[in-house]
Tab-separated table of C-alpha atoms in Angstrom:
chain	number	residue	atom	x	y	z
A	737	MET	CA	85.540	99.558	-58.522
A	738	HIS	CA	84.709	102.220	-56.053
A	739	THR	CA	82.919	104.158	-58.471
A	740	THR	CA	80.976	101.319	-59.393
A	741	LEU	CA	79.812	100.128	-56.022
A	742	LEU	CA	79.021	103.952	-55.279
A	743	HIS	CA	76.483	104.084	-58.187
A	744	ASN	CA	74.908	100.611	-57.337
A	745	HIS	CA	74.610	101.119	-53.888
A	746	LEU	CA	73.811	104.983	-53.699
A	747	PRO	CA	69.930	104.675	-54.151
A	748	HIS	CA	69.906	102.024	-51.234
A	749	PHE	CA	71.877	104.226	-49.109
A	750	LEU	CA	69.964	107.351	-49.806
A	751	SER	CA	66.756	105.599	-49.044
A	752	ALA	CA	67.995	103.974	-45.779
A	753	LEU	CA	68.983	107.351	-44.747
A	754	TYR	CA	66.000	109.096	-45.571
A	755	ILE	CA	63.848	106.604	-43.511
A	756	LEU	CA	66.192	106.107	-40.446
A	757	HIS	CA	66.187	110.339	-40.328
A	758	ASN	CA	62.516	110.877	-41.142
A	759	LYS	CA	60.726	109.660	-38.097
A	760	ASN	CA	57.290	110.296	-39.922
A	761	THR	CA	57.780	107.508	-42.510
A	762	ARG	CA	58.367	104.709	-39.648
A	763	ARG	CA	54.846	103.729	-39.729
A	764	LEU	CA	52.608	100.577	-39.471
A	765	PHE	CA	49.309	100.497	-40.966
A	766	THR	CA	45.871	99.143	-40.155
A	767	HIS	CA	45.258	96.906	-43.083
A	768	THR	CA	47.788	94.606	-44.892
A	769	HIS	CA	46.862	95.731	-48.131
A	770	THR	CA	48.201	99.264	-47.486
A	771	LEU	CA	51.676	99.928	-48.652
A	772	SER	CA	53.824	101.744	-45.969
A	773	LEU	CA	55.016	105.264	-47.110
A	774	SER	CA	58.408	104.627	-45.472
A	775	PHE	CA	59.170	102.596	-48.839
A	776	ALA	CA	58.138	105.487	-50.920
A	777	PRO	CA	61.780	106.736	-50.951
A	778	PHE	CA	63.113	103.513	-51.409
A	779	VAL	CA	60.926	102.833	-54.665
A	780	PHE	CA	61.756	106.339	-55.813
A	781	PHE	CA	65.505	106.266	-55.547
A	782	SER	CA	65.722	102.362	-56.767
A	783	PHE	CA	63.609	102.614	-59.966
A	784	VAL	CA	64.508	106.477	-61.157
A	785	SER	CA	67.959	105.108	-61.163
A	786	PHE	CA	67.031	101.988	-63.325
A	787	PRO	CA	68.269	103.245	-66.786
A	788	TYR	CA	71.465	105.013	-65.645
A	789	ARG	CA	72.610	101.803	-63.634
A	790	PHE	CA	71.643	99.507	-66.507
A	791	LEU	CA	73.747	101.352	-69.072
A	792	TYR	CA	76.587	101.754	-66.423
A	793	CYS	CA	76.572	98.122	-65.655
A	794	THR	CA	76.787	97.159	-69.408
A	795	MET	CA	79.739	99.305	-70.051
A	796	ALA	CA	81.711	98.504	-66.996
A	797	SER	CA	83.404	95.216	-68.504
A	798	HIS	CA	85.639	95.194	-65.087
A	799	PHE	CA	82.494	94.473	-63.091
A	800	SER	CA	81.001	91.789	-65.008
A	801	GLN	CA	78.664	90.451	-62.459
A	802	SER	CA	76.893	94.040	-62.103
A	803	PRO	CA	73.765	92.715	-63.662
A	804	PHE	CA	73.591	89.910	-61.250
A	805	TYR	CA	74.028	92.285	-58.632
A	806	PHE	CA	71.494	94.462	-60.055
A	807	TYR	CA	68.602	92.103	-60.443
A	808	GLY	CA	69.666	90.713	-56.983
A	809	SER	CA	69.018	93.947	-55.579
A	810	ARG	CA	65.817	94.198	-57.258
A	811	PHE	CA	64.834	90.926	-55.704
A	812	ALA	CA	65.975	91.943	-52.094
A	813	PHE	CA	63.714	94.924	-52.533
A	814	LEU	CA	60.691	93.072	-53.493
A	815	LEU	CA	61.413	90.528	-50.490
A	816	LEU	CA	61.625	93.409	-48.170
A	817	LEU	CA	58.316	94.909	-49.594
A	818	LEU	CA	56.495	91.747	-48.866
A	819	LEU	CA	57.772	91.584	-45.341
A	820	GLN	CA	56.585	95.071	-45.130
A	821	LEU	CA	53.097	93.884	-46.232
A	822	LYS	CA	53.074	91.374	-43.543
A	823	THR	CA	52.190	93.947	-40.934
A	824	PRO	CA	49.852	92.738	-38.475
A	825	TYR	CA	46.320	94.201	-38.537
A	826	SER	CA	46.493	95.183	-34.591
A	827	ALA	CA	49.301	97.584	-35.302
A	828	LEU	CA	47.155	100.592	-36.120
A	829	ILE	CA	48.215	104.082	-37.031
A	830	LEU	CA	45.892	106.992	-36.293
A	831	SER	CA	47.437	109.642	-38.739
A	832	PHE	CA	46.826	107.506	-41.920
A	833	ARG	CA	43.522	106.107	-42.754
A	834	ASN	CA	43.337	102.814	-45.061
A	835	HIS	CA	42.325	103.746	-48.600
A	836	HIS	CA	39.013	101.948	-48.406
A	837	ASN	CA	37.814	104.351	-45.907
A	838	ASN	CA	39.066	107.198	-47.501
A	839	ASN	CA	37.428	106.554	-50.623
A	840	HIS	CA	34.028	106.324	-48.942
A	841	HIS	CA	34.571	109.635	-47.002
A	842	HIS	CA	34.372	107.891	-43.780
A	843	ASN	CA	34.895	110.061	-40.473
A	844	SER	CA	38.661	110.977	-40.508
A	845	ARG	CA	40.437	110.138	-37.336
A	846	PRO	CA	42.637	112.934	-35.893
A	847	GLY	CA	46.365	112.056	-35.854
A	848	PHE	CA	47.968	111.509	-32.703
A	849	ARG	CA	50.526	113.847	-32.435
A	850	ALA	CA	52.532	113.160	-29.044
A	851	ASN	CA	55.989	113.794	-29.655
A	852	GLN	CA	54.966	114.873	-33.322
A	853	SER	CA	55.330	111.183	-34.032
A	854	THR	CA	52.737	108.762	-35.245
A	855	CYS	CA	51.786	105.910	-32.822
A	856	ALA	CA	51.131	102.128	-33.060
A	857	LEU	CA	48.675	102.250	-30.436
A	858	PHE	CA	48.082	98.628	-30.025
A	859	ALA	CA	51.444	97.296	-30.236
A	860	GLY	CA	53.351	97.798	-27.058
A	861	THR	CA	54.123	96.255	-23.567
A	862	TRP	CA	52.858	96.959	-20.082
A	863	VAL	CA	55.132	99.047	-17.743
A	864	ARG	CA	54.881	99.482	-14.176
A	865	ASP	CA	53.677	102.861	-13.099
A	866	ASP	CA	53.000	103.929	-9.285
A	867	SER	CA	50.736	106.703	-10.487
A	868	TYR	CA	48.011	104.377	-11.482
A	869	PRO	CA	45.113	103.388	-11.087
A	870	LEU	CA	43.409	106.489	-12.250
A	871	TYR	CA	40.776	106.466	-9.463
A	872	GLN	CA	39.925	104.215	-6.678
A	873	SER	CA	36.626	101.698	-6.615
A	874	SER	CA	35.636	102.943	-3.195
A	875	ALA	CA	34.855	106.552	-5.113
A	876	CYS	CA	33.073	105.200	-7.844
A	877	PRO	CA	29.657	103.579	-6.711
A	878	ILE	CA	28.284	102.593	-9.758
A	879	ILE	CA	30.791	99.735	-10.147
A	880	ASP	CA	28.798	96.392	-10.501
A	881	PRO	CA	29.575	93.764	-7.490
A	882	GLU	CA	31.197	91.276	-10.117
A	883	PHE	CA	34.083	94.024	-11.458
A	884	ASN	CA	34.760	95.367	-7.868
A	885	CYS	CA	37.550	93.138	-6.839
A	886	GLN	CA	39.204	95.453	-4.249
A	887	MET	CA	35.629	95.469	-2.367
A	888	PHE	CA	35.254	91.661	-2.382
A	889	GLY	CA	38.675	90.776	-1.058
A	890	ARG	CA	41.237	90.722	-3.420
A	891	PRO	CA	44.400	90.835	-1.379
A	892	ASP	CA	46.787	92.147	-4.075
A	893	SER	CA	46.921	95.516	-5.570
A	894	ASP	CA	50.141	95.617	-7.831
A	895	TYR	CA	47.782	94.558	-10.973
A	896	LEU	CA	46.570	98.299	-10.751
A	897	LYS	CA	49.990	99.563	-11.244
A	898	TYR	CA	50.572	98.998	-14.960
A	899	ARG	CA	50.383	101.460	-17.855
A	900	TRP	CA	50.007	100.381	-21.620
A	901	GLN	CA	53.115	101.435	-23.343
A	902	PRO	CA	53.060	101.732	-27.092
A	903	LEU	CA	56.035	100.880	-29.168
A	904	ASN	CA	56.915	104.359	-30.298
A	905	CYS	CA	55.137	107.101	-28.200
A	906	GLU	CA	53.441	107.778	-24.864
A	907	LEU	CA	49.722	107.885	-24.535
A	908	PRO	CA	48.346	110.929	-23.397
A	909	ARG	CA	47.146	110.405	-19.621
A	910	PHE	CA	43.184	110.585	-19.639
A	911	ASN	CA	41.743	113.699	-18.702
A	912	GLY	CA	37.951	113.635	-17.893
A	913	LEU	CA	37.453	117.222	-17.801
A	914	GLU	CA	38.992	117.672	-21.172
A	915	PHE	CA	36.783	114.699	-22.693
A	916	LEU	CA	33.575	116.403	-21.065
A	917	LEU	CA	34.457	119.862	-22.857
A	918	LYS	CA	35.226	118.005	-26.029
A	919	MET	CA	32.346	116.014	-26.081
A	920	LYS	CA	29.839	118.738	-24.748
A	921	GLY	CA	26.276	117.886	-25.618
A	922	LYS	CA	26.917	114.476	-27.305
A	923	THR	CA	26.069	110.773	-26.318
A	924	VAL	CA	28.688	108.289	-26.286
A	925	MET	CA	26.975	104.824	-26.342
A	926	PHE	CA	28.423	101.297	-25.478
A	927	VAL	CA	26.303	98.289	-27.117
A	928	GLY	CA	27.074	94.672	-26.647
A	929	ASP	CA	27.534	92.083	-23.978
A	930	SER	CA	28.793	92.525	-20.339
A	931	LEU	CA	32.266	93.399	-21.580
A	932	GLY	CA	30.933	96.568	-22.999
A	933	ARG	CA	29.196	97.237	-19.581
A	934	ASN	CA	32.454	96.576	-18.019
A	935	GLN	CA	34.039	99.311	-20.131
A	936	TRP	CA	31.076	101.473	-19.797
A	937	GLN	CA	31.269	101.756	-16.045
A	938	SER	CA	35.021	102.230	-16.501
A	939	LEU	CA	34.736	105.518	-18.580
A	940	ILE	CA	31.989	106.708	-16.192
A	941	CYS	CA	34.594	106.262	-13.274
A	942	MET	CA	37.499	107.846	-14.961
A	943	ILE	CA	35.592	111.056	-16.180
A	944	ALA	CA	33.815	111.500	-12.700
A	945	THR	CA	37.160	111.109	-10.812
A	946	SER	CA	38.402	114.098	-13.032
A	947	ALA	CA	35.195	116.242	-12.443
A	948	PRO	CA	33.942	115.451	-9.092
A	949	ARG	CA	31.816	118.517	-8.737
A	950	THR	CA	29.776	118.035	-11.861
A	951	GLN	CA	26.302	117.126	-11.277
A	952	THR	CA	25.150	113.542	-12.396
A	953	GLN	CA	22.391	111.491	-13.086
A	954	MET	CA	22.077	107.758	-13.376
A	955	ILE	CA	19.240	105.993	-15.043
A	956	ARG	CA	19.374	102.152	-14.939
A	957	GLY	CA	17.177	99.729	-17.077
A	958	ASP	CA	17.403	96.745	-19.232
A	959	PRO	CA	18.478	96.878	-21.808
A	960	PHE	CA	19.396	100.481	-21.615
A	961	SER	CA	21.213	102.439	-18.986
A	962	THR	CA	22.673	105.929	-19.097
A	963	PHE	CA	24.870	108.158	-16.696
A	964	LYS	CA	24.650	111.928	-17.639
A	965	PHE	CA	27.012	114.604	-16.680
A	966	LEU	CA	24.400	117.255	-16.497
A	967	ASP	CA	26.438	120.232	-16.563
A	968	TYR	CA	27.986	119.491	-19.935
A	969	GLY	CA	24.941	117.702	-21.598
A	970	VAL	CA	27.254	114.439	-21.834
A	971	SER	CA	25.522	111.191	-21.779
A	972	VAL	CA	27.648	107.810	-21.315
A	973	SER	CA	25.172	104.958	-22.208
A	974	PHE	CA	25.085	101.016	-22.401
A	975	TYR	CA	22.585	99.384	-24.193
A	976	LYS	CA	22.684	95.479	-23.663
A	977	ALA	CA	22.841	93.426	-26.823
A	978	PRO	CA	25.189	90.570	-26.463
A	979	TYR	CA	24.612	89.263	-30.032
A	980	LEU	CA	23.669	92.829	-31.716
A	981	VAL	CA	21.194	91.080	-33.737
A	982	ASP	CA	17.832	90.527	-32.253
A	983	ILE	CA	16.527	87.657	-30.045
A	984	ASP	CA	13.212	87.291	-29.510
A	985	VAL	CA	10.794	84.671	-27.605
A	986	VAL	CA	8.480	82.590	-29.858
A	987	GLN	CA	5.977	79.956	-28.136
A	988	GLY	CA	8.502	79.693	-25.361
A	989	LYS	CA	11.585	79.460	-27.164
A	990	ARG	CA	14.396	82.020	-27.567
A	991	VAL	CA	15.028	82.457	-31.136
A	992	LEU	CA	18.423	84.353	-32.350
A	993	ARG	CA	17.599	85.982	-35.525
A	994	LEU	CA	20.685	85.969	-37.461
A	995	GLU	CA	19.267	88.377	-40.137
A	996	GLU	CA	17.307	90.918	-38.093
A	997	ILE	CA	18.007	94.052	-36.174
A	998	SER	CA	14.922	95.967	-35.432
A	999	GLY	CA	13.728	97.473	-31.989
A	1000	ASN	CA	17.273	97.640	-30.796
A	1001	GLY	CA	18.564	99.680	-33.642
A	1002	ASN	CA	16.291	102.566	-32.894
A	1003	ALA	CA	17.957	103.293	-29.693
A	1004	TRP	CA	21.522	103.728	-31.371
A	1005	ARG	CA	20.806	105.854	-34.340
A	1006	ASN	CA	21.199	109.229	-32.488
A	1007	ALA	CA	24.495	108.515	-30.522
A	1008	ASP	CA	27.474	110.750	-31.334
A	1009	VAL	CA	30.034	107.605	-30.616
A	1010	LEU	CA	28.942	104.207	-31.074
A	1011	LEU	CA	31.217	101.196	-29.771
A	1012	PHE	CA	30.110	97.796	-30.465
A	1013	ASN	CA	31.162	94.584	-29.110
A	1014	THR	CA	29.999	91.050	-29.449
A	1015	GLY	CA	31.845	87.387	-29.109
A	1016	HIS	CA	31.705	85.534	-25.975
A	1017	TRP	CA	27.876	84.904	-25.909
A	1018	TRP	CA	28.373	83.204	-29.414
A	1019	THR	CA	30.642	80.362	-27.974
A	1020	HIS	CA	28.594	79.581	-25.025
A	1021	LYS	CA	27.022	75.911	-24.499
A	1022	GLY	CA	24.781	74.119	-22.300
A	1023	SER	CA	23.275	76.400	-19.450
A	1024	LEU	CA	25.293	79.267	-20.433
A	1025	GLN	CA	23.886	79.276	-23.985
A	1026	GLY	CA	21.442	82.449	-24.599
A	1027	TRP	CA	19.251	81.025	-27.252
A	1028	ASP	CA	17.244	77.810	-28.091
A	1029	LEU	CA	17.117	78.214	-31.806
A	1030	MET	CA	18.449	80.154	-34.601
A	1031	GLN	CA	16.819	81.436	-37.502
A	1032	LEU	CA	18.380	81.988	-40.942
A	1033	ASP	CA	16.842	82.387	-44.429
A	1034	GLY	CA	13.532	81.582	-42.864
A	1035	LYS	CA	14.748	78.169	-41.259
A	1036	TYR	CA	15.468	77.316	-37.748
A	1037	TYR	CA	18.236	75.535	-36.480
A	1038	GLN	CA	19.120	73.841	-33.237
A	1039	ASP	CA	22.726	74.837	-33.742
A	1040	MET	CA	25.265	75.411	-36.437
A	1041	ASP	CA	28.985	76.231	-36.845
A	1042	ARG	CA	29.420	79.155	-34.083
A	1043	LEU	CA	31.784	81.144	-36.529
A	1044	VAL	CA	29.576	80.820	-39.449
A	1045	ALA	CA	26.658	81.904	-36.976
A	1046	LEU	CA	28.763	85.091	-35.863
A	1047	GLU	CA	29.685	85.963	-39.408
A	1048	LYS	CA	25.793	86.076	-40.218
A	1049	GLY	CA	25.191	87.960	-37.568
A	1050	LEU	CA	28.098	90.498	-37.785
A	1051	ARG	CA	27.125	91.023	-41.785
A	1052	THR	CA	23.586	91.876	-40.687
A	1053	TRP	CA	25.019	94.435	-37.981
A	1054	ALA	CA	27.329	95.767	-40.854
A	1055	TYR	CA	24.546	96.349	-43.237
A	1056	TRP	CA	22.655	98.104	-40.726
A	1057	VAL	CA	25.258	100.425	-39.731
A	1058	ASP	CA	26.041	101.149	-43.372
A	1059	ASN	CA	22.238	101.927	-44.179
A	1060	ASN	CA	21.285	103.703	-40.899
A	1061	ILE	CA	23.979	105.450	-39.391
A	1062	ASP	CA	24.972	108.886	-40.483
A	1063	THR	CA	28.777	108.485	-40.613
A	1064	THR	CA	29.291	112.463	-40.966
A	1065	ARG	CA	27.731	113.078	-37.555
A	1066	THR	CA	28.472	109.553	-35.582
A	1067	THR	CA	31.881	107.858	-35.324
A	1068	VAL	CA	31.540	103.987	-35.228
A	1069	PHE	CA	34.103	101.968	-33.457
A	1070	PHE	CA	33.961	98.027	-33.220
A	1071	GLN	CA	35.863	96.628	-30.361
A	1072	SER	CA	37.833	93.413	-31.056
A	1073	ILE	CA	37.579	90.124	-28.820
A	1074	SER	CA	38.325	90.718	-25.003
A	1075	PRO	CA	40.486	87.339	-24.196
A	1076	THR	CA	39.641	84.916	-21.434
A	1077	HIS	CA	42.663	83.254	-19.550
A	1078	TYR	CA	41.216	79.568	-18.280
A	1079	ASN	CA	44.169	77.912	-19.739
A	1080	PRO	CA	47.409	78.473	-17.855
A	1081	SER	CA	49.476	76.281	-20.309
A	1082	GLU	CA	49.133	79.246	-22.637
A	1083	TRP	CA	51.330	81.491	-20.632
A	1084	SER	CA	53.000	78.799	-18.224
A	1085	ALA	CA	54.572	75.790	-19.791
A	1086	GLY	CA	53.969	72.853	-17.568
A	1087	ALA	CA	51.656	74.609	-15.381
A	1088	THR	CA	50.481	71.820	-12.778
A	1089	THR	CA	50.049	73.580	-9.485
A	1090	ALA	CA	46.650	74.543	-7.585
A	1091	THR	CA	47.270	78.199	-8.442
A	1092	THR	CA	47.514	77.699	-12.095
A	1093	LYS	CA	44.342	75.899	-13.132
A	1094	ASN	CA	43.024	79.400	-14.421
A	1095	CYS	CA	43.997	83.009	-13.854
A	1096	TYR	CA	43.235	82.572	-10.025
A	1097	GLY	CA	46.662	83.496	-8.323
A	1098	GLU	CA	48.036	85.653	-11.008
A	1099	THR	CA	49.293	88.863	-10.202
A	1100	VAL	CA	51.666	90.117	-12.803
A	1101	PRO	CA	51.208	90.799	-16.416
A	1102	PHE	CA	52.583	88.430	-19.229
A	1103	SER	CA	55.941	90.203	-20.182
A	1104	GLY	CA	57.028	91.041	-23.698
A	1105	THR	CA	54.825	92.437	-26.729
A	1106	SER	CA	53.278	89.146	-27.654
A	1107	TYR	CA	51.464	86.313	-26.096
A	1108	PRO	CA	52.052	82.725	-26.847
A	1109	GLY	CA	48.499	81.566	-26.956
A	1110	ALA	CA	46.133	81.189	-29.813
A	1111	TYR	CA	44.672	84.307	-31.347
A	1112	PRO	CA	40.883	84.040	-31.298
A	1113	ASP	CA	39.389	82.610	-34.376
A	1114	GLN	CA	36.407	85.097	-34.067
A	1115	MET	CA	39.098	88.037	-35.029
A	1116	LYS	CA	39.299	86.671	-38.513
A	1117	VAL	CA	35.564	87.036	-39.015
A	1118	ILE	CA	35.443	90.333	-37.391
A	1119	ASN	CA	38.286	91.669	-39.658
A	1120	GLU	CA	36.504	90.377	-42.815
A	1121	VAL	CA	33.244	91.617	-42.177
A	1122	ILE	CA	34.485	95.286	-41.217
A	1123	SER	CA	36.535	95.439	-44.160
A	1124	GLY	CA	33.642	94.772	-46.378
A	1125	MET	CA	31.667	97.602	-45.010
A	1126	ASN	CA	30.790	100.630	-47.180
A	1127	TYR	CA	31.797	102.769	-44.227
A	1128	PRO	CA	34.030	100.552	-42.306
A	1129	ALA	CA	33.834	100.796	-38.459
A	1130	TYR	CA	37.077	101.647	-36.565
A	1131	LEU	CA	38.606	98.621	-35.118
A	1132	LEU	CA	39.580	99.367	-31.338
A	1133	ASP	CA	41.956	96.533	-31.473
A	1134	ILE	CA	42.619	95.408	-27.709
A	1135	THR	CA	43.074	91.784	-28.026
A	1136	MET	CA	46.722	91.276	-28.017
A	1137	LEU	CA	47.271	93.985	-25.444
A	1138	SER	CA	44.489	92.133	-23.181
A	1139	GLU	CA	46.066	88.712	-23.677
A	1140	LEU	CA	49.066	90.105	-21.747
A	1141	ARG	CA	46.663	90.906	-18.777
A	1142	LYS	CA	46.255	87.345	-17.213
A	1143	ASP	CA	46.417	88.983	-13.833
A	1144	GLY	CA	43.420	91.518	-14.475
A	1145	HIS	CA	40.344	89.261	-13.962
A	1146	PRO	CA	38.232	89.146	-11.117
A	1147	SER	CA	38.952	85.508	-10.202
A	1148	ILE	CA	37.084	84.721	-7.004
A	1149	TYR	CA	36.997	88.123	-5.954
A	1150	SER	CA	33.602	88.897	-7.722
A	1151	GLY	CA	30.244	90.041	-5.684
A	1152	ASP	CA	28.734	87.700	-8.032
A	1153	LEU	CA	30.139	84.566	-6.288
A	1154	SER	CA	28.843	83.058	-3.176
A	1155	PRO	CA	31.199	82.233	-0.338
A	1156	ALA	CA	30.900	78.374	-1.380
A	1157	GLN	CA	32.017	79.154	-4.810
A	1158	ARG	CA	34.881	81.567	-3.407
A	1159	ALA	CA	36.256	78.487	-1.778
A	1160	ASN	CA	36.452	76.550	-5.160
A	1161	PRO	CA	38.497	78.683	-7.546
A	1162	ASP	CA	39.177	75.689	-9.888
A	1163	ARG	CA	35.541	76.137	-10.770
A	1164	SER	CA	34.203	79.365	-10.119
A	1165	ALA	CA	36.874	81.509	-11.098
A	1166	ASP	CA	35.819	84.665	-13.396
A	1167	CYS	CA	38.550	84.907	-16.041
A	1168	SER	CA	36.520	86.682	-18.615
A	1169	HIS	CA	35.391	89.847	-17.084
A	1170	TRP	CA	37.818	92.528	-15.509
A	1171	CYS	CA	38.480	94.275	-12.181
A	1172	LEU	CA	37.508	97.847	-12.092
A	1173	PRO	CA	39.841	99.814	-11.817
A	1174	GLY	CA	41.692	97.692	-14.253
A	1175	LEU	CA	42.122	96.925	-17.996
A	1176	PRO	CA	39.344	98.389	-19.334
A	1177	ASP	CA	40.557	101.661	-18.172
A	1178	THR	CA	43.287	101.267	-20.895
A	1179	TRP	CA	40.900	100.557	-23.362
A	1180	ASN	CA	39.034	103.796	-22.574
A	1181	GLN	CA	42.409	105.731	-22.838
A	1182	LEU	CA	42.841	104.327	-26.305
A	1183	LEU	CA	39.329	105.467	-26.962
A	1184	TYR	CA	39.919	108.909	-25.579
A	1185	THR	CA	43.306	109.327	-27.633
A	1186	ILE	CA	41.552	108.416	-31.034
A	1187	LEU	CA	38.574	110.739	-30.292
A	1188	LEU	CA	40.502	113.728	-28.788
A	1189	TYR	CA	43.782	113.850	-30.592
């Protein structure tokens, strides 16, 4: 009996032992269709032993249920395999690109080698760290008033003291001087809406704090602004394109052209790093809506399903990137949806008090590794479009980690609000953008890790 059990369990025991002792096989992957290498030894030991164990179980009459056990173990293996394939999209690993990207020779991403381990960058939790923030808003005058929460009276500062902690590694602390040296002579460009501008200003502050003696030049414009670190030839730019596709004025009407990227794209072609974002403007209605008509297939529409419109626009963007960007010299990122926090029932069951009608009054992150609120519907569209690209953009998947930061918004502490608006937080609180310093610094720390490590 003991010999029989040994022969039947040995392959599984060796597989488990291999996985437990080889930390490089503890992997999650970007796409659900990619099989984890951590199961490679399981597959090997289980199926190489197939003929031997079948013969052994047939001959061992004293162990008459061995075939049942044998096929049961195969079923258990397949069940574990299926569970492994359920790995969430957001658990991204830097050291292994999905097969689709590799087959198209897309720019390889350097593996994150902290602690000689792979790192699930976007799965983790927020931990308090009193060495943060990385800079002070008073020392970075380029921050727009709408993001400058401390200047406009935010009374608490604990929200500045949190650091993103991935599940199985430590992120390297941002070093602006190292960034300038590695990116010397290059251009980093953010393209998108005001969340892109939020992140653009964050990166400028992070770099400038690390290299305070560097000569700089700021050129502001609409739609294009750039900040130059002259001693290193590094430009950090922002191009306002909230829909990515074109929007033109025709006979006094703002027309959103879902199938066109023309003039905008010319400014993007020569950047060395491109980070695109879009999403929020596609949902706006009423006075916040940025267009009067949509154009698709030569026809004009007063409105349509917003997810359908987003998909049409993103497929136009994806086609443009595939056909206009030289991915041997330009690294293309797409930033996932930045969440809002206007519904306190998502994080606080039965929230009814005056301070819980939106993000106003929130001072600490949501604890844990997942958020109870709904995941943005737009992310399904984004994932499908990116996976269908010839040269897939690199998804900077900040959605879940940002959902946990209900405390990070300007709320009423925004320079864009009048005193009367600040007095009415239920209607005026900004729970869409982010304070600086704040959450966008973490987005940039992740970008820094991907680019430099």
